[in-house]
Amino acid sequence: MTFSYTTSQQNGITVFKLEGEIIDKNQTMGLTEEITKLISSGKHNIVLELSGVRYMNSSGLNVLITILTRARNAGGDVSVCNLSKKVKELLVVMKLDTVFHILPSVEEAVERLKAE
């Protein structure tokens, strides 16, 4: 299974819908480059919609942490939403559920970021 993503805007917040497996940093280079450009342009709040992510390993977690770090360093934040059971369990086991704002829907993730 390969990795892909699409982007959309919702109430001024960029939503990245991720799909597939995140198992190699190289497969997400396009995503991280696009997010870096987005943050450089002044858009610091990002939603990562993960319903299509079937599997993620430590490299995938590293990608999420990198995105979060870049956004927060620029004064923004990241919300993740629609996590599969496997991905949510992984975040809990790694105690990353205390670092990321995990929400059940894109709409709630966007509203949380707009409230900041």
mmCIF file of C-alpha atoms in Angstrom:
data_model
loop_
_atom_site.group_PDB
_atom_site.id
_atom_site.type_symbol
_atom_site.label_atom_id
_atom_site.label_comp_id
_atom_site.label_asym_id
_atom_site.label_seq_id
_atom_site.Cartn_x
_atom_site.Cartn_y
_atom_site.Cartn_z
ATOM 1 C CA MET A 1 0.000 0.000 0.000
ATOM 2 C CA THR A 2 1.290 3.409 -0.896
ATOM 3 C CA PHE A 3 0.852 6.735 0.823
ATOM 4 C CA SER A 4 -1.073 9.665 -0.605
ATOM 5 C CA TYR A 5 -2.767 12.818 0.595
ATOM 6 C CA THR A 6 -5.136 15.509 -0.533
ATOM 7 C CA THR A 7 -5.642 19.028 0.759
ATOM 8 C CA SER A 8 -8.679 21.204 1.208
ATOM 9 C CA GLN A 9 -9.628 24.400 2.996
ATOM 10 C CA GLN A 10 -12.322 24.617 5.626
ATOM 11 C CA ASN A 11 -13.041 27.977 7.277
ATOM 12 C CA GLY A 12 -9.512 29.173 6.514
ATOM 13 C CA ILE A 13 -7.843 26.074 7.983
ATOM 14 C CA THR A 14 -5.910 23.661 5.739
ATOM 15 C CA VAL A 15 -7.025 20.047 6.051
ATOM 16 C CA PHE A 16 -4.686 17.280 4.913
ATOM 17 C CA LYS A 17 -6.429 13.950 4.354
ATOM 18 C CA LEU A 18 -3.812 11.206 4.612
ATOM 19 C CA GLU A 19 -4.321 7.742 3.113
ATOM 20 C CA GLY A 20 -2.469 4.449 3.083
ATOM 21 C CA GLU A 21 0.508 3.437 5.183
ATOM 22 C CA ILE A 22 3.072 5.784 6.682
ATOM 23 C CA ILE A 23 6.125 3.626 7.095
ATOM 24 C CA ASP A 24 8.941 5.591 5.478
ATOM 25 C CA LYS A 25 9.951 9.229 5.838
ATOM 26 C CA ASN A 26 10.831 9.391 2.127
ATOM 27 C CA GLN A 27 7.263 8.626 1.059
ATOM 28 C CA THR A 28 6.010 11.715 2.940
ATOM 29 C CA MET A 29 8.550 14.211 1.596
ATOM 30 C CA GLY A 30 5.935 15.906 -0.610
ATOM 31 C CA LEU A 31 3.617 16.285 2.371
ATOM 32 C CA THR A 32 6.253 17.757 4.663
ATOM 33 C CA GLU A 33 7.486 20.118 1.932
ATOM 34 C CA GLU A 34 3.952 21.351 1.272
ATOM 35 C CA ILE A 35 3.337 21.877 4.997
ATOM 36 C CA THR A 36 6.649 23.736 5.361
ATOM 37 C CA LYS A 37 5.633 26.096 2.523
ATOM 38 C CA LEU A 38 2.196 26.535 4.046
ATOM 39 C CA ILE A 39 3.647 27.457 7.429
ATOM 40 C CA SER A 40 6.156 29.815 5.787
ATOM 41 C CA SER A 41 3.232 31.584 4.097
ATOM 42 C CA GLY A 42 1.682 32.301 7.504
ATOM 43 C CA LYS A 43 -0.854 29.475 7.715
ATOM 44 C CA HIS A 44 0.178 27.824 10.973
ATOM 45 C CA ASN A 45 -2.936 25.831 11.909
ATOM 46 C CA ILE A 46 -3.338 22.416 10.281
ATOM 47 C CA VAL A 47 -5.786 19.530 10.501
ATOM 48 C CA LEU A 48 -4.554 16.022 9.743
ATOM 49 C CA GLU A 49 -7.485 13.775 8.828
ATOM 50 C CA LEU A 50 -6.295 10.194 9.353
ATOM 51 C CA SER A 51 -9.321 7.980 8.620
ATOM 52 C CA GLY A 52 -7.564 6.552 5.559
ATOM 53 C CA VAL A 53 -4.326 5.683 7.363
ATOM 54 C CA ARG A 54 -4.346 1.930 7.845
ATOM 55 C CA TYR A 55 -0.899 1.536 9.367
ATOM 56 C CA MET A 56 1.813 3.721 10.797
ATOM 57 C CA ASN A 57 5.169 2.817 12.321
ATOM 58 C CA SER A 58 7.753 4.925 14.188
ATOM 59 C CA SER A 59 8.704 6.710 10.955
ATOM 60 C CA GLY A 60 5.078 7.737 10.545
ATOM 61 C CA LEU A 61 4.948 8.998 14.108
ATOM 62 C CA ASN A 62 8.102 10.977 13.463
ATOM 63 C CA VAL A 63 6.433 12.649 10.463
ATOM 64 C CA LEU A 64 3.437 13.677 12.613
ATOM 65 C CA ILE A 65 5.721 15.013 15.351
ATOM 66 C CA THR A 66 7.770 16.974 12.782
ATOM 67 C CA ILE A 67 4.596 18.598 11.415
ATOM 68 C CA LEU A 68 3.397 19.433 14.934
ATOM 69 C CA THR A 69 6.775 20.897 15.917
ATOM 70 C CA ARG A 70 6.976 23.111 12.821
ATOM 71 C CA ALA A 71 3.437 24.403 13.327
ATOM 72 C CA ARG A 72 3.925 25.135 17.036
ATOM 73 C CA ASN A 73 7.300 26.788 16.462
ATOM 74 C CA ALA A 74 5.524 29.145 14.049
ATOM 75 C CA GLY A 75 2.820 29.950 16.615
ATOM 76 C CA GLY A 76 0.202 27.535 15.309
ATOM 77 C CA ASP A 77 -1.031 24.069 16.121
ATOM 78 C CA VAL A 78 -2.121 20.754 14.642
ATOM 79 C CA SER A 79 -5.290 18.781 15.318
ATOM 80 C CA VAL A 80 -5.655 15.172 14.235
ATOM 81 C CA CYS A 81 -9.036 13.597 13.614
ATOM 82 C CA ASN A 82 -10.894 10.504 12.443
ATOM 83 C CA LEU A 83 -8.224 8.122 13.690
ATOM 84 C CA SER A 84 -8.611 4.417 13.036
ATOM 85 C CA LYS A 85 -8.571 2.210 16.115
ATOM 86 C CA LYS A 86 -5.019 1.011 15.319
ATOM 87 C CA VAL A 87 -3.589 4.509 14.892
ATOM 88 C CA LYS A 88 -5.331 5.802 18.014
ATOM 89 C CA GLU A 89 -3.977 2.874 20.044
ATOM 90 C CA LEU A 90 -0.483 3.600 18.728
ATOM 91 C CA LEU A 91 -0.725 7.248 19.826
ATOM 92 C CA VAL A 92 -1.971 6.162 23.268
ATOM 93 C CA VAL A 93 0.773 3.542 23.728
ATOM 94 C CA MET A 94 3.425 6.097 22.752
ATOM 95 C CA LYS A 95 1.727 8.675 25.036
ATOM 96 C CA LEU A 96 1.324 11.014 22.076
ATOM 97 C CA ASP A 97 -2.375 11.386 22.862
ATOM 98 C CA THR A 98 -1.203 13.914 25.467
ATOM 99 C CA VAL A 99 0.732 15.870 22.833
ATOM 100 C CA PHE A 100 -1.716 15.931 19.918
ATOM 101 C CA HIS A 101 -5.238 17.304 20.021
ATOM 102 C CA ILE A 102 -7.272 14.290 18.895
ATOM 103 C CA LEU A 103 -10.805 15.043 17.762
ATOM 104 C CA PRO A 104 -13.551 12.878 16.290
ATOM 105 C CA SER A 105 -14.295 14.950 13.167
ATOM 106 C CA VAL A 106 -12.775 17.453 10.746
ATOM 107 C CA GLU A 107 -15.403 20.008 11.738
ATOM 108 C CA GLU A 108 -14.483 19.784 15.429
ATOM 109 C CA ALA A 109 -10.758 19.924 14.606
ATOM 110 C CA VAL A 110 -11.278 23.065 12.491
ATOM 111 C CA GLU A 111 -13.407 24.721 15.195
ATOM 112 C CA ARG A 112 -10.757 23.965 17.832
ATOM 113 C CA LEU A 113 -8.068 25.639 15.715
ATOM 114 C CA LYS A 114 -10.254 28.629 14.848
ATOM 115 C CA ALA A 115 -10.871 29.214 18.563
ATOM 116 C CA GLU A 116 -7.145 29.768 19.204
#
